[in-house]
XYZ file of C-alpha atoms in Angstrom:
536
model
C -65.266 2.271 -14.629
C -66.761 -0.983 -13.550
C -68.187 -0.806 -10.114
C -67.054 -4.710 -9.548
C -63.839 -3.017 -9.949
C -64.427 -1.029 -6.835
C -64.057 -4.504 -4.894
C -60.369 -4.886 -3.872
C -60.228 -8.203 -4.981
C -61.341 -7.643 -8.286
C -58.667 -4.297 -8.657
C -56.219 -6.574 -7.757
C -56.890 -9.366 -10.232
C -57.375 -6.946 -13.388
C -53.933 -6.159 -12.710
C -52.169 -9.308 -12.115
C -54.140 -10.935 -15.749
C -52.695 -7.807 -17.256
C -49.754 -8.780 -16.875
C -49.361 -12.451 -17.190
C -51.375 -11.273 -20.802
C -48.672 -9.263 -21.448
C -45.714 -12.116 -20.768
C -48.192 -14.345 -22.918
C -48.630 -12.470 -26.051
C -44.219 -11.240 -25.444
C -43.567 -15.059 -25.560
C -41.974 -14.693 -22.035
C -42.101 -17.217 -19.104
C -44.141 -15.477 -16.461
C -45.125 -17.894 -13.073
C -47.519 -16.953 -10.526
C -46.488 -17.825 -7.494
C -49.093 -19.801 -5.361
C -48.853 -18.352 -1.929
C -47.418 -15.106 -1.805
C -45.549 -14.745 1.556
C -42.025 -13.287 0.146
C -43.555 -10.415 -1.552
C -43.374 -11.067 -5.098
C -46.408 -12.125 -6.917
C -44.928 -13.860 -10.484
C -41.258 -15.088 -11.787
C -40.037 -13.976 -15.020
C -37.882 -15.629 -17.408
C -37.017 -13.874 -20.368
C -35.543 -15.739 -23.231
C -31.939 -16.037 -24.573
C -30.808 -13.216 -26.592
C -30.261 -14.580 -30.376
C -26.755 -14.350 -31.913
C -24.887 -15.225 -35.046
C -21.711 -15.381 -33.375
C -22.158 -17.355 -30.305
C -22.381 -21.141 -30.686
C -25.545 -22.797 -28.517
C -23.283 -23.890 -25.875
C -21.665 -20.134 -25.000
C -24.888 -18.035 -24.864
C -25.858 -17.138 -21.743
C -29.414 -18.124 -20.355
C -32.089 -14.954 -20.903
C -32.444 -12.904 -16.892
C -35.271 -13.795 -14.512
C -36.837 -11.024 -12.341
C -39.105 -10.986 -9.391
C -42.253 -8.913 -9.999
C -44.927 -7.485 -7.804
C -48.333 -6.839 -8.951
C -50.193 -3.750 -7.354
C -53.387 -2.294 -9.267
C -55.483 0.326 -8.506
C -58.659 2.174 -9.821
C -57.486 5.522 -8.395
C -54.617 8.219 -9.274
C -51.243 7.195 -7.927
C -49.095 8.641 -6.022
C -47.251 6.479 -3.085
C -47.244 2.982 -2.795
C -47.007 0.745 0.190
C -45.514 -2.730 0.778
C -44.911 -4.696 4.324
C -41.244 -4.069 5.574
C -41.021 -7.721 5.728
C -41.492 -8.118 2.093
C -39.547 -5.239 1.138
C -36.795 -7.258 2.899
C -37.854 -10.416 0.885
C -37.000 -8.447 -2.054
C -33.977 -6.878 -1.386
C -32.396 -10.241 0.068
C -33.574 -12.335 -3.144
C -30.405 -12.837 -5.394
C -32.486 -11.819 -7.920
C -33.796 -8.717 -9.869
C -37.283 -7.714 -7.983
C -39.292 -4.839 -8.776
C -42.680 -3.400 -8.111
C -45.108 -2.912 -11.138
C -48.600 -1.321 -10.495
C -51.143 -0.937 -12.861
C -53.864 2.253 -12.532
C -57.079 1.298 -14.036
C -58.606 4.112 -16.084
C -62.125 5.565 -16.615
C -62.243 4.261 -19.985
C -60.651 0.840 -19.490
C -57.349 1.606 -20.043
C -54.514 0.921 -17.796
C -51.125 2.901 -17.491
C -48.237 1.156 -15.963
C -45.613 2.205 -13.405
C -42.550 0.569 -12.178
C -39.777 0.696 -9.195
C -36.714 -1.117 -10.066
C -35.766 -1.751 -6.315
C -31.819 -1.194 -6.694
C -29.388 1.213 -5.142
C -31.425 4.080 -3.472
C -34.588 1.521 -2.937
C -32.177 -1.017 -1.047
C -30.863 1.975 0.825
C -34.733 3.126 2.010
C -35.354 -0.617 3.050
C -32.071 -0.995 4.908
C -33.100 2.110 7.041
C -36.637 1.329 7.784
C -35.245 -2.420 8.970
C -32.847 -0.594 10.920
C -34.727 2.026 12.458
C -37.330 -0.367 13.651
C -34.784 -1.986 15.420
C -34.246 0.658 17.220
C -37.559 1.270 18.036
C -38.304 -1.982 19.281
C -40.164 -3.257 16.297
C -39.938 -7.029 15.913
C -43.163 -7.746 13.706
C -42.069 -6.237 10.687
C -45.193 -7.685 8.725
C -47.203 -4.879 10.863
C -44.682 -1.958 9.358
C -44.690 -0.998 6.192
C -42.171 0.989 3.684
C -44.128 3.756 0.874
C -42.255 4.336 -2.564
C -43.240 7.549 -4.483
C -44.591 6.535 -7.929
C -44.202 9.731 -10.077
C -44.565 10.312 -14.094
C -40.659 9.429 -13.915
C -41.734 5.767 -13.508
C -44.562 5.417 -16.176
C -43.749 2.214 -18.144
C -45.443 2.337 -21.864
C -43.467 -1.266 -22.355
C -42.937 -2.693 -18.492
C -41.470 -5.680 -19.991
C -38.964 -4.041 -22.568
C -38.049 -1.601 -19.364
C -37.452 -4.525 -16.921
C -35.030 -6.308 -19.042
C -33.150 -3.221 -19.851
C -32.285 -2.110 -16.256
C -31.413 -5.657 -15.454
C -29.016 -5.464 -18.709
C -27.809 -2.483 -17.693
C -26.400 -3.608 -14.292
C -24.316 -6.334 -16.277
C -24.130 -10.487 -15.980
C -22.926 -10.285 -12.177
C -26.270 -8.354 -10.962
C -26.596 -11.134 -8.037
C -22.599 -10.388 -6.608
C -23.691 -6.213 -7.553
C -27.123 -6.880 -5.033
C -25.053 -8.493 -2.762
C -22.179 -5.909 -2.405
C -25.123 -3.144 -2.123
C -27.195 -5.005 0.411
C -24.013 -5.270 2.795
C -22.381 -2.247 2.789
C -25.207 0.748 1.975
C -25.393 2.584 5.531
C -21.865 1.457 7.091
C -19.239 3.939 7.041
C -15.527 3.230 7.335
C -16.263 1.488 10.577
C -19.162 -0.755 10.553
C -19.027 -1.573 14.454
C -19.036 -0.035 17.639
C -16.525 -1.625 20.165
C -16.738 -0.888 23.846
C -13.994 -2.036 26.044
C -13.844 -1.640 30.001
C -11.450 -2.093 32.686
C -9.116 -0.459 34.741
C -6.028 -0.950 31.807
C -7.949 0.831 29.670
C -7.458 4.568 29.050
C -7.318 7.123 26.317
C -3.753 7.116 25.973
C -3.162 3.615 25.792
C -5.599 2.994 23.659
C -3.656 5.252 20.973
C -0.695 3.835 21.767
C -2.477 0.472 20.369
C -3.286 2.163 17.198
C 0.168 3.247 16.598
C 1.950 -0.155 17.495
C 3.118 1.212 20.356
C 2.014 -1.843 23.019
C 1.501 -5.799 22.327
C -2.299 -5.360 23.804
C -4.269 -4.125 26.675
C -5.972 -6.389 29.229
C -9.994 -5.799 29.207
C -12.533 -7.103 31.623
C -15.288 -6.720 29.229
C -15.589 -6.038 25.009
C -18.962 -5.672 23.551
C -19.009 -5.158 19.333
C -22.408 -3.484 17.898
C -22.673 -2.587 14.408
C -23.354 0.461 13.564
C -25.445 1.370 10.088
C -26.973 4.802 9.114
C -25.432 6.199 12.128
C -27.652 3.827 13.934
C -25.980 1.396 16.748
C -27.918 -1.804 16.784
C -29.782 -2.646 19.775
C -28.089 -5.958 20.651
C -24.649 -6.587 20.815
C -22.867 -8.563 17.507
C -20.125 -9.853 20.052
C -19.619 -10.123 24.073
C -16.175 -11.596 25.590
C -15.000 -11.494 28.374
C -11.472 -11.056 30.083
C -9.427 -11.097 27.355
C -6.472 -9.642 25.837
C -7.085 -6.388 22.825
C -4.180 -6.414 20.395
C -4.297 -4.930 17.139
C -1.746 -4.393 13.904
C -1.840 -1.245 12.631
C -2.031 -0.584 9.107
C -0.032 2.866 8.155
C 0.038 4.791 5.060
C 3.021 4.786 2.818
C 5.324 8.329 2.768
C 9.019 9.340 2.694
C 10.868 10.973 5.477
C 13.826 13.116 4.194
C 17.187 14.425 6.868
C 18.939 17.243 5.549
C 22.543 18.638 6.997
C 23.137 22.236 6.836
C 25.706 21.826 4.762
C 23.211 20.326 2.043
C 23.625 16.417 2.510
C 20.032 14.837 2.572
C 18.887 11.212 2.968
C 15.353 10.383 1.084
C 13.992 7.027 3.017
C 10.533 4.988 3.043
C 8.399 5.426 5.901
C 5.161 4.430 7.345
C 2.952 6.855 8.805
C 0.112 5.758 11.582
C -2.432 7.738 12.773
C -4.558 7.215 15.948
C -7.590 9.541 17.436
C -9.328 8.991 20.240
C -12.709 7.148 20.646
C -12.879 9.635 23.680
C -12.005 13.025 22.155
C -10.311 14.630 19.507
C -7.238 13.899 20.559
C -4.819 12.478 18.101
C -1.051 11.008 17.921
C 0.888 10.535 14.414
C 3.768 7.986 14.427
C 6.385 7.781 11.762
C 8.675 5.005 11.309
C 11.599 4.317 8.956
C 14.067 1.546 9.665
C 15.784 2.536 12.947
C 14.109 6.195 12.871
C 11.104 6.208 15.269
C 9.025 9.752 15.591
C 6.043 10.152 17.402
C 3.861 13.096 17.474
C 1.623 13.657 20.833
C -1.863 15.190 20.872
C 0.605 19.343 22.229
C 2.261 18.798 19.176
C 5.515 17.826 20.796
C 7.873 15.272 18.927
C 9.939 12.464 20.613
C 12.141 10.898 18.859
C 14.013 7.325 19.027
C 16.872 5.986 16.956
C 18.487 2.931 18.165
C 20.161 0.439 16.186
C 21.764 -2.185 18.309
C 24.726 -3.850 16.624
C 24.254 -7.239 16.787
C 20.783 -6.612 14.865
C 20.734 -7.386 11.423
C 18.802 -5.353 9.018
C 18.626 -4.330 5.827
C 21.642 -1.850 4.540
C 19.284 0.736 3.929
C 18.418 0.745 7.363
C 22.203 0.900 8.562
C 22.550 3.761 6.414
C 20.079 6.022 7.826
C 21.456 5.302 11.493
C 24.884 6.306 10.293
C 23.225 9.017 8.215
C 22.564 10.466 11.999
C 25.729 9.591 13.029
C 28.017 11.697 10.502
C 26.211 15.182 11.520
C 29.168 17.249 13.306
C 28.324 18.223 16.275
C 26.952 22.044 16.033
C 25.079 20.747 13.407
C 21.240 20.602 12.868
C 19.357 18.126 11.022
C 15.818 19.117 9.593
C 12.996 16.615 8.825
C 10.615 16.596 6.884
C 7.257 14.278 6.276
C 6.624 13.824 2.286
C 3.542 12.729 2.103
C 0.697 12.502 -1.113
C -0.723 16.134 0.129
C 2.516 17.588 0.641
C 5.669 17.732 2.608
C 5.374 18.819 6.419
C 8.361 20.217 8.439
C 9.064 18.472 11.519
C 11.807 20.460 12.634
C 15.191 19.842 13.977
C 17.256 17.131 15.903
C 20.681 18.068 16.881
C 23.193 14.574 17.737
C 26.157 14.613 19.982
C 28.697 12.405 18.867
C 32.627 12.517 18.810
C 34.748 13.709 15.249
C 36.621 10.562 15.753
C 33.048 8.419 15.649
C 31.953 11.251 13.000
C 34.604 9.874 10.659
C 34.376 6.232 11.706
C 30.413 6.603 10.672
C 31.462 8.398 7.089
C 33.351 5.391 6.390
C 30.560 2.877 7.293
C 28.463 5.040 4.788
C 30.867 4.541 1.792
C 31.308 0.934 3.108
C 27.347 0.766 2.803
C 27.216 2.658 -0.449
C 30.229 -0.137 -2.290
C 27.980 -2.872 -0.569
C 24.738 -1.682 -2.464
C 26.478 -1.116 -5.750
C 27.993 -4.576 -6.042
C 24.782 -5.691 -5.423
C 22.842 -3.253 -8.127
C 25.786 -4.478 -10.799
C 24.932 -8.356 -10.143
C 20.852 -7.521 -10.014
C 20.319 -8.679 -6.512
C 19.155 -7.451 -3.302
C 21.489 -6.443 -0.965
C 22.441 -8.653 2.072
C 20.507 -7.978 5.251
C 23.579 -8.011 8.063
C 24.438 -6.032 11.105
C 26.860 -3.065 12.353
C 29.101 -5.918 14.170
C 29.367 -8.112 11.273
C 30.743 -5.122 9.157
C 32.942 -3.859 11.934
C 34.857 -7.505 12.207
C 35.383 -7.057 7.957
C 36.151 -3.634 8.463
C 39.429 -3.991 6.031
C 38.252 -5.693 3.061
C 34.877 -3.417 2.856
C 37.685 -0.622 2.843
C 38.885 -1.615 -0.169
C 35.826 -2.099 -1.638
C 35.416 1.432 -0.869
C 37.897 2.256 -2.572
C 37.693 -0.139 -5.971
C 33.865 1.076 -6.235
C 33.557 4.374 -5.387
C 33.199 7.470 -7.506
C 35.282 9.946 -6.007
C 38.846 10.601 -7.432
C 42.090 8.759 -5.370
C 45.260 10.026 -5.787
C 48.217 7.449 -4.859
C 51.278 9.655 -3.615
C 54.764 7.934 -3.022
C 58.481 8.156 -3.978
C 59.742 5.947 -7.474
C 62.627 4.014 -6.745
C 63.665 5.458 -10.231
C 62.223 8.206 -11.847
C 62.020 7.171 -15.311
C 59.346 5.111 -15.344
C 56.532 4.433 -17.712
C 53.317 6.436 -17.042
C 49.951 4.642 -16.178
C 47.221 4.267 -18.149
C 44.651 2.780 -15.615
C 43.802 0.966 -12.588
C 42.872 -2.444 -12.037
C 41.972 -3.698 -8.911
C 40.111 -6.449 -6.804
C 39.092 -7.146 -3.919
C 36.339 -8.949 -1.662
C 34.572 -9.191 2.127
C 32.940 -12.400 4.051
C 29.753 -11.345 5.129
C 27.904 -13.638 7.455
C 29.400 -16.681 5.171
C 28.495 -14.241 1.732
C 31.587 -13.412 -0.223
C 31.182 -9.901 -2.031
C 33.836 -9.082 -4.170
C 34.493 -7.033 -7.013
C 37.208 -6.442 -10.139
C 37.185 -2.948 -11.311
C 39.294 -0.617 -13.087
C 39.803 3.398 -12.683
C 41.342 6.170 -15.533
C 44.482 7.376 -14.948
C 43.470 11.013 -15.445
C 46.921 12.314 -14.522
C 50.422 10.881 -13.711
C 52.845 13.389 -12.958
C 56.129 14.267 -10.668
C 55.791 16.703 -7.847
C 59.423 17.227 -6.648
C 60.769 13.975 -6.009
C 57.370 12.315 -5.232
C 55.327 10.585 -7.960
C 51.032 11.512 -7.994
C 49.043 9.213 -9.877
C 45.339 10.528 -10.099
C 42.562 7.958 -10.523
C 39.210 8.604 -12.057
C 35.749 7.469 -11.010
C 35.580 3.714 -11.057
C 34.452 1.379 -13.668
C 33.152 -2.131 -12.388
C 34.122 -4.961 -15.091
C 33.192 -7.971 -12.674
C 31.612 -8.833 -9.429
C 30.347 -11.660 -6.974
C 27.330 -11.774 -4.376
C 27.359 -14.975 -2.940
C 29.503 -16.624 -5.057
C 33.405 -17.704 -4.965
C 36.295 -15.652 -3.929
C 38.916 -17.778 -6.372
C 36.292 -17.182 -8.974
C 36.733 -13.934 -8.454
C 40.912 -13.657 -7.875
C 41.034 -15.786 -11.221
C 38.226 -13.192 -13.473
C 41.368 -10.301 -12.146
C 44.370 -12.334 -12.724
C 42.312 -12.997 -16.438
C 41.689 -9.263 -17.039
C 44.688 -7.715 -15.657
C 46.630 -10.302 -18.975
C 44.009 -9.356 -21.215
C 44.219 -5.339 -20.448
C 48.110 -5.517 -20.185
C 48.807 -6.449 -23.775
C 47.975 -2.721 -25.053
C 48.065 -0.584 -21.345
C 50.590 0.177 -18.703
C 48.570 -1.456 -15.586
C 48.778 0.266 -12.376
C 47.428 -3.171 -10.480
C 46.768 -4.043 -6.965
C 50.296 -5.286 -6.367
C 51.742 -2.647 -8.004
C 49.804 -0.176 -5.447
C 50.929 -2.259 -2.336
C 54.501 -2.642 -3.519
C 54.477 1.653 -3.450
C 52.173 2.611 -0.517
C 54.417 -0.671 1.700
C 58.097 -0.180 0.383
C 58.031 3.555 -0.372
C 56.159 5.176 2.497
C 53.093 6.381 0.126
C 49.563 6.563 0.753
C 46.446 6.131 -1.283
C 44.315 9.606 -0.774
C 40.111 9.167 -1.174
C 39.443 12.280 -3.029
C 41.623 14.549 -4.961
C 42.959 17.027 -1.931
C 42.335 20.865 -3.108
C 46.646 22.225 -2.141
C 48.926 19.097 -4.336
C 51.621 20.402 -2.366
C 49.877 19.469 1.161
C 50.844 16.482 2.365
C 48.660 16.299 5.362
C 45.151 15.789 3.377
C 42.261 15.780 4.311
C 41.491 12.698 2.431
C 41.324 9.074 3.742
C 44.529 6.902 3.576
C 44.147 3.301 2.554
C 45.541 -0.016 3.380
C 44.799 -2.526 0.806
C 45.539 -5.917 0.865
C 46.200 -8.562 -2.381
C 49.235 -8.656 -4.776
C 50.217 -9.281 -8.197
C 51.571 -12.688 -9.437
């Protein structure tokens, strides 16, 4: 070897005319840089890759690269830049990479390279943050070593820069930036400390669950936190202010199950809140009206309150009532369906009355006509509340009953006996809803008409909807029946809705909801109907 080449200066030019020989002879841009105070020592600009398919004015312009230079006359094995530089080159939208060349015996030179990317950005983000720590502010006095191993030899440095830079794709600058500001954060990236005489553990979790509006601090200070480092200067001070926060819960099912079977499937959100303090934790479900909270003893609380004058959606109404039809030894068990499973959350027992028991069944199958009118005409259902369906309570009856799938059975005494059997149903009927007519024209099977003793049965099948309106016009609707019931009439005997008030009114019959299991009891168990509307 040359012993000018033992002068630092010298090492370091060999090196650097190496390589802007290289980018000559390659027919690539390479620009030295005349005062080198961001770390790189030349700008590369490769040229446009050729194509046959892409016109001039679609090809994309060939990458450009930062490079440092580094040569030495000895064997390599670590290499050390200034932290400030390193910094330089992380920041720079663009590619940036370290090339040094060892000068051989002989006059050779073999090439290394450092493509500073994911794990490199990493190492200079924790350096920069660790001498913050430490009190370091002249980062030009620190400095940050990368291992050069036979792993980074580069036969063609040129051919190898241009393929990593390839490799990362055409948004490299918005990949750099993504890496540069989130390597070292975890799934919080500050520290926040609060203080004041409102602030305590509990309430605190309560916050995280959306159990309070906010909590009055006297003083918040926000640090970030990266590498499981806390900075060493706050990001944020304030000042006597007000902490509120909207939790974000994850998406599950909560199922109630009677022991007699019946279960109710409904969407819930589930929030979870530890403690900055401890590891203490509280899990809140909600669904609708259905409000369970967990407390760091595992005991459960739960709240279901549905005023009536609140309107909400019918799914919502359901559930309450859902709670409301249990009898009154019974239990209901919940459960938590979640991604990772379903967890048991026990038992709730309710105390209401058989006569509210049965006034709640009916609101279901009121709730249940409601959402299948709506289904048929491809809307959503009506949001409303329990008082606006108690003051229609008669007309969402007989929707009940024209929509419903269980059997009816409509019992009276003939005024003669030798009538002509029925071969189906056809009925109408509608309900105001917070201005919002929803109506419906249906029809049901005859699937028996026979004589028990001097009393005539008439058993109806599931019903079949043939029209329906959400929203729309109750005439519109009375003239779509009065259009049906001709066009149905020409072939069938039509048991219609007059026909069915002239018996139940003038004979002293009743319309039973489901078929009862003894024909010869005349004290069902079913539901008895009073229906309103008449034939022309």
């Amino acid at each position: 070897m040359d012993d000018g080449l033992k002068d630092v200066r010298w090492t370091g030019r060999v090196g650097e005319k190496a390589f802007d020989l290289l980018c000559s002879r390659r027919k690539i841009t390479c620009s030295k840089v005349a005062e080198d105070d961001y770390g790189w020592d030349f700008i590369v600009q490769f040229p446009e890759r050729p194509s046959a398919v892409l016109m001039h004015d679609e090809r994309e312009a060939g990458p450009c690269a930062l490079v440092q230079i580094k040569t030495t006359a000895g064997a390599i094995r670590n290499w050390s830049i200034t932290l400030q530089n390193a910094l330089h080159l992380i920041r720079s939208p663009l590619p940036a990479f370290i090339v040094v060349y060892v000068l051989e015996q002989e006059g050779s030179e073999t090439v290394y390279g450092i493509h500073l990317w994911k794990r490199e950005i990493g190492r200079v983000l924790l350096a920069a943050r660790e001498a913050d720590r430490d009190g370091i502010t002249r980062l030009n006095h620190s400095s940050i070593t990368f291992p050069f191993g036979e792993e980074n030899r580069r036969p063609d440095v040129l051919a190898w820069i241009r393929s990593e830079i390839e490799a990362v794709g055409s948004d490299y600058t918005e990949q750099k930036t993504q890496l540069r500001n989130t390597i070292g954060y975890g799934p919080l990236r500050d520290t926040m400390h609060l203080s004041g005489p409102h602030v305590t553990e509990d309430r605190l979790m309560d916050l995280q669950l959306g159990l309070l509006d906010g909590i009055d601090v006297e003083n918040i200070t926000i640090t970030s936190k990266r590498f499981g480092i806390e900075a060493s200067k706050p990001r944020l001070t304030y000042q006597g202010v007000r902490l509120s926060m909207t939790p974000s819960g994850c998406d599950g099912k909560l199922r109630l199950r009677t022991q007699d079977g019946e279960s109710l499937i409904v969407p819930a959100k589930i929030y979870h809140a530890r403690s900055p303090l401890s590891k203490r934790y509280k899990v809140r479900v909600t669904a609708g009206c259905f409000d369970l909270l967990c407390d760091p003893k595992g005991r459960i609380a739960i709240d279901a309150v549905l005023p009536r004058d609140r309107i909400t959606s019918l799914a919502d109404i359901d559930l309450f009532a859902f709670l409301r039809t249990a009898a009154a030894d019974d239990l209901v068990s919940l459960a938590l369906i979640e991604a990772s499973g379903t967890i048991d959350l026990g038992f709730i027992k309710t105390n209401v009355s058989e006569r509210d028991r049965a006034s709640w069944i009916q609101t279901r199958h009121n709730l249940a006509a409601l959402q299948a009118i709506a289904a048929y005409e491809g809307v959503a259902p009506v949001e409303m509340s329990i008082a606006s369906m108690s003051s229609v309570i008669g007309p969402l009856v007989m929707l009940d009953a024209l929509s419903c799938a269980r059997a009816l059975r409509l019992d009276y005494v003939p005024t003669e006996t030798t009538g002509r059997k029925f071969d189906q149903h056809l009925g109408y009927g509608s309900a105001v809803l917070d201005g919002r007519v929803i109506g419906l024209v249906a029809s049901r099977p005859v699937v028996s008409d026979d004589y028990n003793g001097k009393r005539r049965e008439v058993y109806l099948g599931p019903a079949r909807f043939l029209s329906a309106v959400h929203g729309g016009d109750a005439h519109d609707l009375r003239e779509r029946y009065f259009d049906t019931l001709e066009r149905l009439s020409v072939e069938q005997h039509i048991l219609a809705t007059g026909d069915m008030m002239h018996f139940l009114e003038g004979t002293g019959g009743s319309l039973i909801v489901d078929e009862p299991r003894d024909r010869d009891a005349r004290d069902s168990d079913g539901t008895s109907l009073i229906t309103d509307g008449g034939r022309a």
